[in-house]
Structures are given as structure tokens and as C-alpha cells.
Amino acid sequence: MKLLSKSKYLTGLQCPKLLWIEINDPTRLPVTDPTTQFIFDQGHLVGELARKLFPSGIDIPTDDFFGNIKETKKLLEERETLFEAGILSGQLYSRLDILRPADNDSWHIIEVKSSTSIKDINIHDVAFQRHCCERQGLNISKCYLAYINNKYVRAGEIDPEGLFIVEDITDQVSEVSIDVQDKIEGMLEVISRYSCPEMGIGPHCRDPYECVLAECWGFLPEDNIFNLYRGGKKHFELYDKGITTIKDIPDSYRLNEKQCIQRNCEIDGQPYVNKEAITNFLATLQYPLYYLDFETISPAVPLFDGTCPYQPVPFQFSCHVVKNEKALSEHFSFLVDGPDDPRPAFLSELKKVLGDYESIVVYNQGFEEGILKEVALVFPEYYDWVNRVRSRMVDLLQPFRSFSYYHPQQKGSASIKKVLPALTGKGYENIDISDGVLASIAFYNITYGEATEEERSKVRGELEKYCTLDTEGMIWIMDKLRELCD
Ligand code: SF4
């Protein structure tokens, strides 16, 4: 029997084709990537903490599918607070985070989320759970969502009452429940089909989740209109007009200045260079140049006192110092070792490296500046120094975000991951850790998860390589910008 679980129901709301594939042909789906796995792991951690809100609750094991359902039935009669209660009703199946007995033989559903706000999809999630419960004869009098309070500041042990906001969503759930049965019937019909339903790409591919199935997009040419810089609604507006490549966007179509530069570059196959703007940017630099990059972790559950959920905490920096235009660079780096709060050692080492004068070159200044502003609030002895450092910062993103330089290979992005290969031919493809999110996950896993010494040492080496490349790459980019203006 093909079951429609709550996660499949949510998939079905997004796309019938994806639902059909998940149930009938899951080998077409990619394996779970490290980022998605990390989100799942953080979700589990959050779920564990939410249970502490109800200390008398009973955790029903989930390793045996039918055993879990049987145990749930038994414990429902005893009217206990249940974690992971499994409800099977015909082809419908739900496993509930928390189910609590309430007045008049009724029950409350409490769904736990690691997000910091309530999303529409959460309401549909609970509506499906309530529907399953009611079909099995349970009276659900209230529905709640327990989600992360991003204002919570850790002080000692995690306080679940502070970490979670528990909000009554009963009315919202009732609103979307009106046609839940119709939707379910439609989905059961879809999953019973022998062949996959046809479904074209559309805004639904990214809402509420970025779909993992790349095959639907494979027909698009390389310079497709979905790479149009900050295209937003224009992407599907153009697609619906039958336009798939940027160079085919007609002159009459309203594009902003940057989008026009992008289209012209696609037509010419050449980069766009505004020498005057780049020269003006370069004139703001004062040697020695300190090329600087941070790596951070942003766990859902704060690890250190004085931090909030999802607050980025720096654990690594790389700094290349170039004394003058002709000098070779000197490299300095820091990567914290061990699970303690990395910020004191990070700040102390950074202060030693950055000196007191001249330009600090970063890529996307808001990030590094924001990190330093936040740490200065917790470590006020660094407050004045942080302000001086911030005033020395120059953002190498600026010439690219302003389209003073644009290369067709950037594909509408000013990220260093696109700019570096487009401008210099060098890139991140030969290293295991190739972006900041992967760096963050790798550090978290070797530091707060289970890892052998060998794994730790390998990952630390990869982290060093990655962060070093970020600052070295900035030097290469700067050299190219200078060449362009010579
Ligand atoms: S990419 Fe879009 S059309 Fe294809 S399965 Fe995913 S959501 Fe459906």
C-alpha cells in the first residue's frame, strides 16, 4: 500500500510530479547533500530540546514502524503526553512531535520547528496531522507550533522555556483544513498512476522549498533567463513569453541598468569594464592591504553564553598582507581548536595580525563587519578597536555589485565564487570544502559531533585551504582589476 505521510503531503502541495517521483521512483532524486543533512540534524536537536518543555512525556521508539503505531494506540488510552506518536489511518500516516492530553478527552498537537517564524507550510503540516488524528477518532481541540525564539540569549544551560515560542495556530489550521480531504484525494490519485505526471517548471519549484530535482531544468541553455541579475518576477515573466536566453530579451522589455549590461555582455560574449569606476575604487586603497576573510558557525541552538539562535560565531580567519604593489603577500591564519567559545582567541589573534593602519579588504563587507559588531558587544574591551577596524574596511564586492566589471561567466552573480573564475580562470573546484556553508558544517561536525582524530585533522587541513583561497583569491582579483586599468 502506498502511504501518504505528512512530508509527502507537503511535497504534493508543492508539485504533483515531485510527489509521484518521491513515492514511485525515488532513485531519480539526488542523495541528501551535507547542507540538507545538517538542517535535519539541527532539527533533531531542536526536537530533543522541545521535549524538555514536557518532562513527563513518553518517547515512543520509531525504529519499528508498526511497533510505534501499536505503542501509540496503547498509550493514547492511558492519556499520556507522547513524543513521536504514530497515527495510521488508511493510506494516511502522521508522526506527531508532541501530542498532549487536554480537557474533555481532547488532545493538543504541538509541532516543533527549528525556524524562527511561522510559515504557511507549517500550518498545512499541522492541518494534515490533525486530519489524520481526527480520522482515527481523536478530538484535537488545539494546535500549536513551537518554534525558535531568535531573541533568546544563552546563559548557562539551555532554557527550553526561553528558547521556544509556543504559539496557538488552531484558527490558521482550521482555515486551511477546509479542503484538506480534497487535496489528499487528489494526491492519492496521483501516486496511484503508472506514469509520472507532466509538470513544467514554475515559481512552485522554489516555493516553499528549492526543489532538489535538477532534471526539469536541464533543457535550459547555459545563458538562461533565470540567471538574470536580481530578476525576481521577471524570470518567469520572460519564460512565459517564450524567452529562454538573456540575449534574446527584446530591447523593448524593461531591464534595469545592471540587467542591460548583463544582456549586452551575453550578446557580445565580452566582459563589461567601467575603467573610471574601477580606477576610483582602487584609489580608495591604502597599502599595506590586509585581505581578510572569516568563517562562522550559526547553530540553531546557541553553543555559547551571550549568543542567540543562528547568531554567526567566528571560528576561523585568513589574512594575506600585501605591503605594497610589488611585494609578495604574507599569510596569517587562525582556526580554533576545541569546543570552547572561539571568540576570545579569535579576537586576540586577529588584533595581533591587523595592526592599526591602512586598508582591510574584505569581500561582502556587511558580513565581516556584522560579525565584529556583534562580538564587540559581548567583549567590550575590543569595542574601540573594532570600530577602527570597521572604518578601515574596503569592500572588494563593490566593483562587481555595481557592475563596474561584469563577465558573462558570472551568470548574474557578484559572488567571489563566480567572480574569481570568471576574472582569473582560477576557482574552488579542486578543494573538498568549496563554500562557507560547507566550511561551517565541516567545522561544526568535527568539533561538536563525533569524529576521529584522523577525520578532524583532514577537515582542519581542508578548512585552512578553503579560507586561504578566499583571501588569496581576493589578491588575484585585485591584480586583475589593476591590469584592466593600466
Ligand atoms: S523542479 Fe519543479 S516541476 Fe520539477 S519536480 Fe521539482 S517542483 Fe516539480
Coordinates of N, CA and C in Angstrom, one line a residue, residues 39 44 50 81 84 113 167 169 173 213 264 276 318 332 335 341 383 385 389 403 408 420 486:
I39 N 20.7 20.5 8.2 CA 19.5 21.1 8.6 C 18.6 20.0 9.4
H44 N 16.6 17.8 14.6 CA 16.5 16.7 15.6 C 16.9 17.2 17.0
A50 N 12.8 20.5 22.7 CA 11.4 20.9 22.9 C 10.7 19.9 23.8
T81 N 1.3 12.3 27.8 CA 1.9 13.2 26.8 C 2.9 12.3 26.0
E84 N 6.6 11.6 19.3 CA 6.7 10.7 18.1 C 5.5 9.7 18.1
K113 N 9.4 23.2 15.3 CA 10.1 23.6 14.1 C 11.4 24.4 14.5
E167 N 3.1 28.9 20.0 CA 2.0 29.8 19.6 C 0.8 29.0 19.1
I169 N -2.0 28.0 16.9 CA -2.2 28.2 15.4 C -3.6 27.5 15.0
V173 N -5.0 26.7 11.2 CA -5.1 25.3 10.8 C -6.5 25.0 10.3
L213 N 15.1 18.4 -7.6 CA 15.1 17.7 -8.9 C 15.7 18.6 -10.0
N264 N 23.9 42.8 -22.6 CA 24.8 43.2 -23.7 C 26.1 42.3 -23.7
E276 N 36.8 53.9 -15.4 CA 36.8 55.0 -14.5 C 36.3 54.6 -13.1
S318 N 41.4 34.1 7.8 CA 42.6 34.1 6.9 C 42.9 35.5 6.6
F332 N 48.6 35.0 7.3 CA 48.4 34.7 8.7 C 47.0 34.0 8.8
L335 N 42.6 29.2 13.3 CA 41.4 28.2 13.3 C 41.4 27.6 14.7
D341 N 34.2 28.4 23.4 CA 33.9 29.7 22.7 C 35.1 30.2 21.9
Y383 N 35.8 47.0 21.8 CA 34.8 47.9 21.1 C 35.5 49.0 20.3
W385 N 38.6 49.2 19.3 CA 39.5 48.6 18.2 C 38.6 48.1 17.0
V389 N 38.8 49.1 13.1 CA 38.9 48.1 12.1 C 37.8 48.3 11.0
F403 N 28.4 46.5 -10.9 CA 28.6 46.2 -12.4 C 29.6 47.1 -13.0
P408 N 30.4 37.6 -18.6 CA 29.3 36.7 -18.8 C 29.4 35.4 -18.0
L420 N 35.8 35.1 -9.2 CA 37.2 34.6 -9.2 C 37.5 33.8 -10.5
D486 N 45.4 49.6 -16.1 CA 46.8 50.1 -16.5 C 46.8 50.8 -17.9

